Every structure is written in structure tokens, then in C-alpha cells.
Amino acid sequence: MKLTLKIWRQKSQQQAGELKTYTLNDLNSHMSFLEMLDILNEQLLLANEDPVTFDHDCREGICGQCGMMINGIAHGPLKNTTTCQLHIRSFSDNDTIIIEPFRAGAFPIRKDLSVDRSALDRVISSGGYISTNTGQAPDAHAIPITHQTTEAAFDAAACIGCGACVATCKNGSAALFTSAKVGHLSLLPQGKEERAERVINMVNAMDEEGFGHCTNTEACEVECPQGISVLQIARMNYEFIRAKIFEKEK
Amino acid sequence: MLTTLSRKMIMALTGAFLCLFLTIHFLGNLQLFMAPENARIQFNAYSHFLSNNPLIKLVSYVLYLSIIVHLIDSILITIKNKKAGTTYQQDRRKRASKWYSRNMGILGTIILIFLVIHFKNFWYVYKFGHAPLDSNGQKDLYEIVVTTFQEWWYVVIYVISMIALCYHLIHGIYSAARTFGLYHPKYVRWVKYIGITFSVVVCTGFALMPIYIFFTS
């Protein structure tokens, strides 16, 4: 296969970037998208040029590190897949592919396609945990919970924090990400204890990072590689209202 | 400083109140569809009752306030969203959402312009202008309505505005239910269908009023 790539090149956060064109010949159609970028980088290195920087880690769709706008869509044209799980057979011979980093007001670009998504980490550290002393694992039957509840919590916990929702949102909102964490923990018996403080702290942290408002366009759900439901956002609103009504005076 | 969620809550609450007002306004205006002579007497008596009832007066102040708060809040939200959002060299994100959900601001602006025209047409003339009197000695708002809708371009403006309002309401009601925290899939579906039905019935009804008057009188 022959592909023409137009890739966003930017030396640093401060410098301006631009799209640069590269052509790759004799590609194997079973190659993954990231392997294709590896091939490009090999060629660039051999030609003594600066290789394209991009985020990646597990390359099996579960770590949430990879992520780029491929032809204007987060993680490319395939539904419910991360960039690493996309293969170039999803494109046709002689196609031109435009590759840009995930952008948002709260996502500064580090270099090329590599994006600083630590804003999401700071939202997590503001409340995405339970305050339990670690130690021996408790008996599996010690805390009663139904199968339906664990499944519902797991649907939310499936979020890998890649930031595709933020990059897709016209408002650069992290509502889907934050709500997935809030929903996941507020459903579980261990997480319920701190649900009120958690939702308030996480929403405040989300706002401090400069993410926008959710206007319920639902684009995030469509482009989410894990198919996290927008109803998580409704649940976060519910949790937030509940917390505000029953908030104790400090 | 209000959180992003609280700002949306203000939008939803004021929007919900405006929907309640629309319902009353719609039901009252159905009187325009009656035979002209009955319509004149009854519609004028109804208008007189509304403008002289202290409770309605109080509600009308809440209404003006709701419109202003809904407007100011929407501007603040849009400013923040513009700052937080971004653009791409090639942008195909539109495939994932409905056009009217992304353009609530534009639809809202059309409705705002319409409101200015609408207030000038009827509210201002009735309150501060020289309205003619009907046979019962009450201000003849019906006559003002009929005269206004003799102009075809007023009819066009009203119909276009009602189309904008319809889409604004469809997304607004749907979105407000989310903001109020309705997360159960079954009720979310119900609200969606109820919202669409409400929006289409009310806006079609409103749009038919100027058309009906234009062709019958």
C-alpha cells in the first residue's frame, strides 16, 4: 500500500506547528496504524531527520496512552477502537491521511502528536479513589453486591482516560471522563461512603483545569473507544445535585 | 464562582420555566382559531384578564427575569466553551452529533431577534401604544393581531422563528433532563419522545396562527 501522511509537526508547546507531508510506499495492509508511524520514524531517523513524537504504551487498546485525530476523527474512522487497534487496511491504497494531536484548551501540545493530558490525572487525584487502608484482600463475600451493580460500575470503570471525549467535544469538556469515574465509584459499596465529597471535588478540579461545559451534544459517546454512555454525565449531575442538597456545613 | 454544572442548571431551570410559559401562552392563543367574532370578544377578554391579574403580573416579572438570566448565562457558558474548545485543520467531529445540538446559540439568537419583533408587535402596542377598543370597551388586541398578520413577511418571520424554536426546544428539553440528573435509560427515552412531541405540537400550533389569520381575514 502507498499512503500519503499529513502530520502535525510542532517542536514545542511555545512554537507554532504546521502540517508536513510524508509519503510511505510498500506498506503491509495488516500493519497497525502505530506500526506505520514506526516505519515512518525509522525512515526519518535514517535520513537524519527529527522523528514524529507520539504517545503510545500497551498497543492493545487498554492503556489509554495513544490517541490522535485521524482525518478529523478521534482514534480514526473505526468505532470503539483506540488508535493502536486501528489497522491501515481501514484505508485505501493512495489515500491521504491527516494526523493531528488531540486538542483542547486544557490539553497543551508537548511535541508533534504528543499531548499533555495530565489535567485528567489531576481530576482523578481530586477524588477518583476510596479512602481505605490497604492490606489483605477482604473475603469476596464480605460485602454484598449484586451482579447488575458490579456490571453497571464496570461499564463506567471501562474508561481508559485517553481524552478522545475532550478532543471530540466542541466545548473541550471533560464531563464524560469525570462522570465515568464518579459513576463507577458511587455505585460500589466502598465508594458510596465518600460519594458527596468526591463529586464536588472532582467537578471543582475539572473546572480548575479549564474544561468547558457539557452541552449534551453526545459526540463524546460516539467517539469513545470504550463506548462509555453519556448517561454517566446525567448520573454525575444527579450525584452533584444530591451532594449539594445534603451537603453538611463545614 | 459557579461550577460548570451549576451554570447548566441555571440554563435548565430558566428554560423549564420558559417552557411552562410557552404552554400557557399556546393554550391561550388557541382562541385565535375560533370564528372571528367570537375570537375577538373572547381573546380580548382573556388578554384583559391576564394584564390585570396581580398573580399573572408577578409571574410575568419572573418570566422577564428568566429570559434575561437564560440569555446572560448562555453568553457566559459560550465564552467559556469557546476558550476550552478548539478547531482542527481537518474537522469531521460533526458526524457524531446533531446540528441543532451544536448550534443552540444561533437558534437562541434567532429566537431573541424574534422576541424583540414579537414584543414590539403586540406587547408594546397593548401596554403603551394606542390600541383600538372592541364592542365591550376592552383593548382590541385581536384587531392588532389580524392587522399585523395581513403582512406576508410578518407571517414568514413568525414561521421561520417557530422552526428555530422547535429545534431549540427539542435539544433544550432533552439536555435539561440530563442536567437535572435523569439517568435511567427508560425515562430518558420517555423524556426524549415527550420533548419532541411537545416541541413539534407547540411550534406547529404557533406557526399555524399567523398562517390561519393571513388566509382567513
Tab-separated table of C-alpha atoms in Angstrom:
chain	number	residue	atom	x	y	z
A	1	MET	CA	0.000	0.000	0.000
A	2	LYS	CA	1.018	3.568	-0.607
A	3	LEU	CA	-0.131	6.264	1.803
A	4	THR	CA	0.424	9.999	1.957
A	5	LEU	CA	0.510	11.339	5.502
A	6	LYS	CA	-0.003	14.925	6.534
A	7	ILE	CA	1.274	15.073	10.084
A	8	TRP	CA	1.173	17.928	12.581
A	9	ARG	CA	4.774	18.861	13.403
A	10	GLN	CA	5.386	21.163	16.342
A	11	LYS	CA	8.774	21.426	18.058
A	12	SER	CA	7.474	22.519	21.467
A	13	GLN	CA	4.456	23.941	23.265
A	14	GLN	CA	5.647	27.502	22.652
A	15	GLN	CA	6.429	27.171	18.961
A	16	ALA	CA	3.865	27.210	16.199
A	17	GLY	CA	3.198	23.992	14.328
A	18	GLU	CA	2.194	23.014	10.805
A	19	LEU	CA	1.151	20.023	8.745
A	20	LYS	CA	4.024	18.286	6.930
A	21	THR	CA	3.573	15.772	4.132
A	22	TYR	CA	5.286	12.367	4.057
A	23	THR	CA	4.845	9.518	1.609
A	24	LEU	CA	5.196	5.852	2.535
A	25	ASN	CA	5.465	3.096	-0.082
A	26	ASP	CA	5.166	-0.699	0.103
A	27	LEU	CA	3.195	-0.800	3.350
A	28	ASN	CA	1.645	-4.063	4.525
A	29	SER	CA	-2.115	-3.579	4.874
A	30	HIS	CA	-2.143	-5.678	8.073
A	31	MET	CA	0.127	-3.197	9.762
A	32	SER	CA	-1.347	-1.273	12.677
A	33	PHE	CA	-1.580	2.490	12.451
A	34	LEU	CA	1.178	2.956	15.025
A	35	GLU	CA	3.441	0.445	13.234
A	36	MET	CA	3.052	2.568	10.156
A	37	LEU	CA	4.237	5.576	12.176
A	38	ASP	CA	7.175	3.440	13.437
A	39	ILE	CA	8.157	2.769	9.813
A	40	LEU	CA	7.952	6.472	9.066
A	41	ASN	CA	10.160	7.259	12.079
A	42	GLU	CA	12.757	4.680	11.003
A	43	GLN	CA	12.953	6.354	7.631
A	44	LEU	CA	13.189	9.794	9.217
A	45	LEU	CA	15.981	8.651	11.527
A	46	LEU	CA	17.944	7.140	8.624
A	47	ALA	CA	17.575	10.443	6.786
A	48	ASN	CA	18.835	12.281	9.901
A	49	GLU	CA	15.507	13.995	10.438
A	50	ASP	CA	13.567	14.523	13.664
A	51	PRO	CA	11.179	11.568	14.196
A	52	VAL	CA	7.475	12.175	14.875
A	53	THR	CA	6.733	12.127	18.609
A	54	PHE	CA	3.515	10.336	19.567
A	55	ASP	CA	2.101	8.792	22.746
A	56	HIS	CA	1.696	5.025	22.984
A	57	ASP	CA	2.231	2.265	25.501
A	58	CYS	CA	0.402	-1.076	25.623
A	59	ARG	CA	-0.667	-1.143	21.968
A	60	GLU	CA	-3.541	-3.460	22.869
A	61	GLY	CA	-6.241	-0.875	23.441
A	62	ILE	CA	-6.387	-0.741	27.226
A	63	CYS	CA	-3.860	1.801	28.496
A	64	GLY	CA	-5.342	4.982	27.008
A	65	GLN	CA	-1.966	6.418	26.040
A	66	CYS	CA	-2.323	6.539	22.272
A	67	GLY	CA	-4.767	8.906	20.671
A	68	MET	CA	-4.717	11.268	17.734
A	69	MET	CA	-7.152	12.925	15.364
A	70	ILE	CA	-7.086	10.868	12.185
A	71	ASN	CA	-8.829	12.597	9.288
A	72	GLY	CA	-10.642	14.776	11.784
A	73	ILE	CA	-11.974	11.955	13.971
A	74	ALA	CA	-10.588	10.902	17.352
A	75	HIS	CA	-8.875	7.494	17.049
A	76	GLY	CA	-9.787	7.335	13.358
A	77	PRO	CA	-12.743	6.011	11.400
A	78	LEU	CA	-13.332	2.703	13.246
A	79	LYS	CA	-15.926	2.708	16.040
A	80	ASN	CA	-14.947	1.754	19.597
A	81	THR	CA	-11.246	1.346	18.913
A	82	THR	CA	-8.149	3.142	20.072
A	83	THR	CA	-5.555	4.345	17.566
A	84	CYS	CA	-3.313	1.332	18.267
A	85	GLN	CA	-6.131	-1.054	17.368
A	86	LEU	CA	-6.679	0.654	14.028
A	87	HIS	CA	-5.032	-1.050	11.033
A	88	ILE	CA	-4.141	0.568	7.769
A	89	ARG	CA	-6.439	-1.837	5.943
A	90	SER	CA	-9.172	0.560	7.097
A	91	PHE	CA	-7.802	2.932	4.448
A	92	SER	CA	-7.445	2.539	0.680
A	93	ASP	CA	-4.306	2.487	-1.417
A	94	ASN	CA	-3.075	6.002	-2.308
A	95	ASP	CA	-5.155	7.619	0.442
A	96	THR	CA	-4.066	10.834	2.106
A	97	ILE	CA	-4.387	10.752	5.896
A	98	ILE	CA	-4.313	13.887	8.031
A	99	ILE	CA	-2.966	13.250	11.535
A	100	GLU	CA	-3.306	15.867	14.266
A	101	PRO	CA	-2.888	15.737	18.034
A	102	PHE	CA	-5.867	15.681	20.431
A	103	ARG	CA	-6.543	19.337	21.067
A	104	ALA	CA	-8.421	21.221	23.786
A	105	GLY	CA	-7.904	24.309	25.889
A	106	ALA	CA	-6.829	22.067	28.786
A	107	PHE	CA	-4.579	19.864	26.600
A	108	PRO	CA	-1.329	21.683	25.732
A	109	ILE	CA	0.726	20.051	22.964
A	110	ARG	CA	4.119	18.816	24.144
A	111	LYS	CA	5.597	17.979	20.755
A	112	ASP	CA	4.146	16.851	17.424
A	113	LEU	CA	1.319	14.433	18.272
A	114	SER	CA	2.194	14.127	21.964
A	115	VAL	CA	-0.305	15.905	24.214
A	116	ASP	CA	-0.134	16.821	27.888
A	117	ARG	CA	-3.235	15.182	29.324
A	118	SER	CA	-2.140	15.478	32.964
A	119	ALA	CA	-5.232	17.643	33.591
A	120	LEU	CA	-7.171	14.363	33.607
A	121	ASP	CA	-4.735	12.917	36.185
A	122	ARG	CA	-5.331	15.909	38.445
A	123	VAL	CA	-9.104	15.397	38.175
A	124	ILE	CA	-8.601	11.764	39.243
A	125	SER	CA	-6.353	12.645	42.177
A	126	SER	CA	-9.008	15.076	43.458
A	127	GLY	CA	-11.396	12.225	44.233
A	128	GLY	CA	-11.136	9.201	41.963
A	129	TYR	CA	-10.254	6.810	44.778
A	130	ILE	CA	-11.599	5.349	48.031
A	131	SER	CA	-10.011	6.175	51.395
A	132	THR	CA	-9.398	2.636	52.587
A	133	ASN	CA	-6.281	1.367	54.273
A	134	THR	CA	-4.638	-1.160	52.027
A	135	GLY	CA	-3.818	-4.550	53.426
A	136	GLN	CA	-5.012	-8.079	52.904
A	137	ALA	CA	-7.771	-8.503	50.331
A	138	PRO	CA	-11.123	-8.966	52.135
A	139	ASP	CA	-13.263	-12.072	51.619
A	140	ALA	CA	-15.156	-11.935	48.333
A	141	HIS	CA	-18.460	-12.370	50.182
A	142	ALA	CA	-17.763	-9.858	52.939
A	143	ILE	CA	-19.624	-7.036	51.181
A	144	PRO	CA	-22.899	-7.996	49.464
A	145	ILE	CA	-23.346	-6.576	45.941
A	146	THR	CA	-25.489	-7.685	43.009
A	147	HIS	CA	-24.172	-8.743	39.634
A	148	GLN	CA	-26.138	-5.928	37.949
A	149	THR	CA	-24.491	-3.305	40.139
A	150	THR	CA	-20.974	-4.594	39.536
A	151	GLU	CA	-21.658	-4.654	35.799
A	152	ALA	CA	-23.039	-1.099	35.845
A	153	ALA	CA	-19.986	0.062	37.815
A	154	PHE	CA	-17.703	-1.739	35.421
A	155	ASP	CA	-19.365	-0.091	32.402
A	156	ALA	CA	-18.188	3.213	33.860
A	157	ALA	CA	-14.815	1.851	35.041
A	158	ALA	CA	-14.031	0.790	31.462
A	159	CYS	CA	-12.937	4.390	30.740
A	160	ILE	CA	-9.234	4.343	29.873
A	161	GLY	CA	-8.772	8.109	30.162
A	162	CYS	CA	-7.472	8.624	26.615
A	163	GLY	CA	-9.078	12.048	26.255
A	164	ALA	CA	-10.915	11.342	22.987
A	165	CYS	CA	-14.092	12.753	24.586
A	166	VAL	CA	-12.367	16.050	25.347
A	167	ALA	CA	-10.784	16.237	21.889
A	168	THR	CA	-14.132	15.482	20.229
A	169	CYS	CA	-16.216	17.864	22.350
A	170	LYS	CA	-16.783	21.230	20.674
A	171	ASN	CA	-16.614	22.735	24.168
A	172	GLY	CA	-13.482	20.861	25.275
A	173	SER	CA	-15.475	19.411	28.153
A	174	ALA	CA	-14.239	16.532	30.300
A	175	ALA	CA	-17.748	15.690	31.518
A	176	LEU	CA	-17.742	12.141	30.133
A	177	PHE	CA	-14.358	11.312	31.664
A	178	THR	CA	-15.155	12.797	35.074
A	179	SER	CA	-18.637	11.306	35.163
A	180	ALA	CA	-17.301	7.834	34.350
A	181	LYS	CA	-15.068	7.997	37.430
A	182	VAL	CA	-17.840	9.457	39.598
A	183	GLY	CA	-20.363	6.878	38.357
A	184	HIS	CA	-18.017	3.940	38.781
A	185	LEU	CA	-17.208	4.639	42.436
A	186	SER	CA	-20.619	5.911	43.552
A	187	LEU	CA	-22.205	2.600	42.532
A	188	LEU	CA	-19.896	0.430	44.625
A	189	PRO	CA	-20.384	-0.088	48.387
A	190	GLN	CA	-16.817	1.015	49.188
A	191	GLY	CA	-17.130	4.121	47.053
A	192	LYS	CA	-20.616	5.164	48.217
A	193	GLU	CA	-19.290	6.401	51.569
A	194	GLU	CA	-17.493	9.367	50.009
A	195	ARG	CA	-19.761	9.979	47.032
A	196	ALA	CA	-20.784	13.517	48.038
A	197	GLU	CA	-17.295	14.925	48.657
A	198	ARG	CA	-15.982	13.063	45.641
A	199	VAL	CA	-18.367	14.526	43.070
A	200	ILE	CA	-17.948	18.069	44.385
A	201	ASN	CA	-14.148	17.808	44.498
A	202	MET	CA	-13.897	16.241	41.059
A	203	VAL	CA	-16.233	18.779	39.445
A	204	ASN	CA	-14.241	21.612	41.038
A	205	ALA	CA	-10.983	20.064	39.825
A	206	MET	CA	-12.443	19.655	36.335
A	207	ASP	CA	-13.398	23.358	36.285
A	208	GLU	CA	-10.000	24.479	37.603
A	209	GLU	CA	-8.302	22.751	34.680
A	210	GLY	CA	-10.324	24.897	32.272
A	211	PHE	CA	-12.513	22.236	30.695
A	212	GLY	CA	-15.744	23.550	29.136
A	213	HIS	CA	-19.423	22.947	29.858
A	214	CYS	CA	-21.208	19.813	28.697
A	215	THR	CA	-23.958	20.841	26.269
A	216	ASN	CA	-25.153	17.257	25.706
A	217	THR	CA	-24.304	17.026	22.017
A	218	GLU	CA	-23.331	13.412	22.773
A	219	ALA	CA	-20.431	13.411	20.322
A	220	CYS	CA	-18.156	12.066	23.104
A	221	GLU	CA	-20.105	8.826	23.425
A	222	VAL	CA	-19.894	8.206	19.679
A	223	GLU	CA	-16.106	8.605	19.520
A	224	CYS	CA	-15.285	6.980	22.881
A	225	PRO	CA	-13.171	3.851	22.245
A	226	GLN	CA	-14.769	2.209	25.279
A	227	GLY	CA	-18.338	3.262	24.445
A	228	ILE	CA	-18.873	4.996	27.796
A	229	SER	CA	-22.525	6.102	27.915
A	230	VAL	CA	-23.471	9.785	28.132
A	231	LEU	CA	-25.945	8.705	30.802
A	232	GLN	CA	-22.899	8.718	33.092
A	233	ILE	CA	-22.975	12.501	32.699
A	234	ALA	CA	-26.620	12.511	33.809
A	235	ARG	CA	-25.606	10.378	36.791
A	236	MET	CA	-22.851	12.853	37.667
A	237	ASN	CA	-25.425	15.663	37.562
A	238	TYR	CA	-27.656	13.607	39.841
A	239	GLU	CA	-24.784	12.934	42.242
A	240	PHE	CA	-23.822	16.608	42.177
A	241	ILE	CA	-27.366	17.829	42.951
A	242	ARG	CA	-27.703	15.198	45.673
A	243	ALA	CA	-24.387	16.219	47.212
A	244	LYS	CA	-25.287	19.925	47.122
A	245	ILE	CA	-28.695	19.368	48.734
A	246	PHE	CA	-27.420	17.138	51.524
A	247	GLU	CA	-24.082	18.927	51.931
A	248	LYS	CA	-23.106	19.277	55.588
A	249	GLU	CA	-21.913	22.593	56.979
A	250	LYS	CA	-18.177	22.569	57.435
B	1	MET	CA	-17.724	31.179	41.275
B	2	LEU	CA	-20.372	28.783	39.974
B	3	THR	CA	-19.286	25.381	38.707
B	4	THR	CA	-19.828	24.354	35.087
B	5	LEU	CA	-22.606	22.055	36.306
B	6	SER	CA	-24.381	24.803	38.261
B	7	ARG	CA	-24.305	27.143	35.254
B	8	LYS	CA	-26.023	24.488	33.179
B	9	MET	CA	-28.519	24.011	35.997
B	10	ILE	CA	-29.467	27.692	35.751
B	11	MET	CA	-29.963	27.251	31.990
B	12	ALA	CA	-32.149	24.201	32.581
B	13	LEU	CA	-34.266	25.800	35.325
B	14	THR	CA	-34.928	29.041	33.431
B	15	GLY	CA	-35.511	27.029	30.249
B	16	ALA	CA	-38.020	24.807	32.034
B	17	PHE	CA	-39.895	27.860	33.290
B	18	LEU	CA	-39.957	29.333	29.795
B	19	CYS	CA	-41.413	26.029	28.519
B	20	LEU	CA	-44.146	26.246	31.147
B	21	PHE	CA	-44.897	29.773	29.981
B	22	LEU	CA	-44.959	28.639	26.339
B	23	THR	CA	-47.565	26.007	27.212
B	24	ILE	CA	-49.890	28.577	28.829
B	25	HIS	CA	-49.261	31.089	26.013
B	26	PHE	CA	-50.026	28.367	23.459
B	27	LEU	CA	-53.248	27.208	25.105
B	28	GLY	CA	-54.484	30.804	25.467
B	29	ASN	CA	-53.676	31.669	21.865
B	30	LEU	CA	-55.671	28.693	20.569
B	31	GLN	CA	-58.639	31.090	20.904
B	32	LEU	CA	-57.396	32.771	17.721
B	33	PHE	CA	-58.608	29.730	15.784
B	34	MET	CA	-62.261	30.401	16.720
B	35	ALA	CA	-64.759	32.121	14.416
B	36	PRO	CA	-63.604	35.779	14.046
B	37	GLU	CA	-66.454	37.450	16.022
B	38	ASN	CA	-66.243	35.028	18.969
B	39	ALA	CA	-62.463	35.104	18.807
B	40	ARG	CA	-62.397	38.914	19.058
B	41	ILE	CA	-64.548	39.124	22.207
B	42	GLN	CA	-63.035	36.133	23.950
B	43	PHE	CA	-59.380	36.799	23.075
B	44	ASN	CA	-59.671	40.439	24.201
B	45	ALA	CA	-61.370	39.449	27.462
B	46	TYR	CA	-58.620	36.878	28.042
B	47	SER	CA	-55.886	39.474	27.360
B	48	HIS	CA	-57.609	41.929	29.689
B	49	PHE	CA	-57.785	39.298	32.438
B	50	LEU	CA	-54.076	38.448	32.061
B	51	SER	CA	-52.848	42.019	32.099
B	52	ASN	CA	-54.881	42.951	35.185
B	53	ASN	CA	-54.355	39.894	37.376
B	54	PRO	CA	-51.738	40.599	40.097
B	55	LEU	CA	-50.650	36.936	40.194
B	56	ILE	CA	-50.078	36.921	36.426
B	57	LYS	CA	-48.208	40.193	36.794
B	58	LEU	CA	-45.866	38.579	39.314
B	59	VAL	CA	-45.359	35.576	37.033
B	60	SER	CA	-44.634	37.920	34.136
B	61	TYR	CA	-41.764	39.501	36.093
B	62	VAL	CA	-40.361	36.028	36.748
B	63	LEU	CA	-40.718	35.458	33.015
B	64	TYR	CA	-38.768	38.599	32.038
B	65	LEU	CA	-36.113	37.657	34.600
B	66	SER	CA	-35.920	34.100	33.228
B	67	ILE	CA	-35.367	35.359	29.696
B	68	ILE	CA	-32.605	37.724	30.839
B	69	VAL	CA	-30.883	35.129	33.065
B	70	HIS	CA	-31.165	32.452	30.347
B	71	LEU	CA	-29.558	34.917	27.912
B	72	ILE	CA	-26.722	36.123	30.185
B	73	ASP	CA	-25.933	32.590	31.372
B	74	SER	CA	-25.800	31.334	27.794
B	75	ILE	CA	-23.293	34.070	26.898
B	76	LEU	CA	-21.081	33.169	29.883
B	77	ILE	CA	-21.251	29.462	29.003
B	78	THR	CA	-20.431	30.149	25.358
B	79	ILE	CA	-17.433	32.317	26.243
B	80	LYS	CA	-16.023	29.577	28.487
B	81	ASN	CA	-16.735	26.871	25.903
B	82	LYS	CA	-15.072	28.845	23.115
B	83	LYS	CA	-11.969	29.134	25.292
B	84	ALA	CA	-11.992	25.446	26.269
B	85	GLY	CA	-12.789	24.110	22.806
B	86	THR	CA	-10.626	24.004	19.729
B	87	THR	CA	-10.506	23.625	15.957
B	88	TYR	CA	-8.700	21.181	13.702
B	89	GLN	CA	-7.160	21.549	10.247
B	90	GLN	CA	-9.465	18.778	9.168
B	91	ASP	CA	-12.516	18.582	11.378
B	92	ARG	CA	-15.048	15.791	10.948
B	93	ARG	CA	-16.328	15.774	14.515
B	94	LYS	CA	-19.727	16.849	13.204
B	95	ARG	CA	-20.505	13.253	12.228
B	96	ALA	CA	-21.035	12.386	15.881
B	97	SER	CA	-23.763	14.865	16.843
B	98	LYS	CA	-26.921	16.612	15.644
B	99	TRP	CA	-26.564	20.054	14.043
B	100	TYR	CA	-29.133	21.642	16.316
B	101	SER	CA	-27.391	20.369	19.452
B	102	ARG	CA	-24.231	22.188	18.337
B	103	ASN	CA	-25.998	25.409	17.315
B	104	MET	CA	-28.204	26.232	20.285
B	105	GLY	CA	-26.618	29.687	20.434
B	106	ILE	CA	-27.513	30.526	16.830
B	107	LEU	CA	-31.052	29.160	17.267
B	108	GLY	CA	-31.312	31.145	20.508
B	109	THR	CA	-30.192	34.321	18.734
B	110	ILE	CA	-32.907	33.862	16.094
B	111	ILE	CA	-35.432	33.438	18.912
B	112	LEU	CA	-34.111	36.565	20.654
B	113	ILE	CA	-34.471	38.652	17.486
B	114	PHE	CA	-37.957	37.196	17.089
B	115	LEU	CA	-38.804	38.141	20.681
B	116	VAL	CA	-37.862	41.767	20.036
B	117	ILE	CA	-40.141	41.834	16.969
B	118	HIS	CA	-42.874	39.952	18.837
B	119	PHE	CA	-42.783	42.289	21.850
B	120	LYS	CA	-42.854	45.301	19.554
B	121	ASN	CA	-45.807	43.887	17.562
B	122	PHE	CA	-48.115	43.108	20.464
B	123	TRP	CA	-46.758	43.585	23.970
B	124	TYR	CA	-45.576	47.166	23.417
B	125	VAL	CA	-48.661	48.224	21.457
B	126	TYR	CA	-51.004	46.684	24.039
B	127	LYS	CA	-49.204	48.153	27.047
B	128	PHE	CA	-48.003	51.518	25.824
B	129	GLY	CA	-49.491	52.102	22.374
B	130	HIS	CA	-52.932	53.265	21.284
B	131	ALA	CA	-54.933	50.073	20.956
B	132	PRO	CA	-58.467	50.363	19.475
B	133	LEU	CA	-61.412	49.281	21.659
B	134	ASP	CA	-63.821	46.447	20.914
B	135	SER	CA	-67.643	46.469	21.454
B	136	ASN	CA	-67.137	45.591	25.158
B	137	GLY	CA	-64.849	48.588	25.608
B	138	GLN	CA	-61.753	46.430	26.025
B	139	LYS	CA	-58.481	46.936	24.191
B	140	ASP	CA	-58.828	45.178	20.852
B	141	LEU	CA	-55.672	43.050	20.768
B	142	TYR	CA	-57.378	40.755	18.271
B	143	GLU	CA	-57.559	43.633	15.784
B	144	ILE	CA	-53.815	44.290	16.263
B	145	VAL	CA	-53.062	40.603	15.662
B	146	VAL	CA	-55.155	40.490	12.486
B	147	THR	CA	-53.645	43.733	11.144
B	148	THR	CA	-50.096	42.502	11.810
B	149	PHE	CA	-50.596	39.222	10.016
B	150	GLN	CA	-52.012	40.906	6.901
B	151	GLU	CA	-48.337	41.488	6.068
B	152	TRP	CA	-46.983	38.348	4.433
B	153	TRP	CA	-43.415	38.995	5.565
B	154	TYR	CA	-44.500	39.040	9.230
B	155	VAL	CA	-46.031	35.622	8.632
B	156	VAL	CA	-42.731	34.416	7.129
B	157	ILE	CA	-40.685	35.790	10.050
B	158	TYR	CA	-43.004	34.107	12.544
B	159	VAL	CA	-42.935	30.735	10.795
B	160	ILE	CA	-39.122	30.717	10.464
B	161	SER	CA	-38.784	31.679	14.129
B	162	MET	CA	-41.068	28.831	15.146
B	163	ILE	CA	-38.890	26.372	13.222
B	164	ALA	CA	-35.845	27.689	15.108
B	165	LEU	CA	-37.768	27.488	18.382
B	166	CYS	CA	-38.801	23.905	17.631
B	167	TYR	CA	-35.212	22.682	17.237
B	168	HIS	CA	-34.095	24.770	20.214
B	169	LEU	CA	-36.785	23.129	22.338
B	170	ILE	CA	-36.084	19.586	21.133
B	171	HIS	CA	-32.473	19.781	22.239
B	172	GLY	CA	-33.213	22.041	25.202
B	173	ILE	CA	-35.731	19.710	26.832
B	174	TYR	CA	-33.574	16.661	26.146
B	175	SER	CA	-30.480	18.369	27.500
B	176	ALA	CA	-32.248	19.827	30.550
B	177	ALA	CA	-33.407	16.362	31.607
B	178	ARG	CA	-29.724	15.337	31.648
B	179	THR	CA	-28.776	18.384	33.651
B	180	PHE	CA	-31.491	17.545	36.179
B	181	GLY	CA	-29.751	14.188	36.595
B	182	LEU	CA	-32.195	11.874	34.855
B	183	TYR	CA	-30.005	8.869	34.091
B	184	HIS	CA	-32.399	5.929	33.913
B	185	PRO	CA	-32.461	4.766	30.251
B	186	LYS	CA	-36.215	4.131	30.274
B	187	TYR	CA	-37.197	7.613	31.495
B	188	VAL	CA	-34.547	9.231	29.310
B	189	ARG	CA	-36.318	7.664	26.329
B	190	TRP	CA	-39.712	8.859	27.556
B	191	VAL	CA	-38.454	12.404	28.030
B	192	LYS	CA	-36.991	12.336	24.532
B	193	TYR	CA	-40.325	11.413	22.943
B	194	ILE	CA	-42.354	13.735	25.181
B	195	GLY	CA	-39.911	16.561	24.421
B	196	ILE	CA	-40.109	16.083	20.661
B	197	THR	CA	-43.915	15.843	20.766
B	198	PHE	CA	-44.205	18.963	22.917
B	199	SER	CA	-41.818	20.945	20.698
B	200	VAL	CA	-43.481	19.948	17.436
B	201	VAL	CA	-47.063	20.448	18.668
B	202	VAL	CA	-46.426	23.824	20.287
B	203	CYS	CA	-44.280	25.226	17.459
B	204	THR	CA	-46.519	23.949	14.672
B	205	GLY	CA	-49.531	25.362	16.502
B	206	PHE	CA	-47.868	28.754	16.933
B	207	ALA	CA	-46.734	28.773	13.292
B	208	LEU	CA	-50.273	27.988	12.097
B	209	MET	CA	-51.739	31.017	13.897
B	210	PRO	CA	-50.289	33.721	11.590
B	211	ILE	CA	-50.878	31.473	8.549
B	212	TYR	CA	-54.527	30.910	9.542
B	213	ILE	CA	-55.150	34.605	10.118
B	214	PHE	CA	-53.380	35.596	6.887
B	215	PHE	CA	-55.634	33.332	4.811
B	216	THR	CA	-58.940	33.832	6.632
B	217	SER	CA	-59.129	37.567	7.105
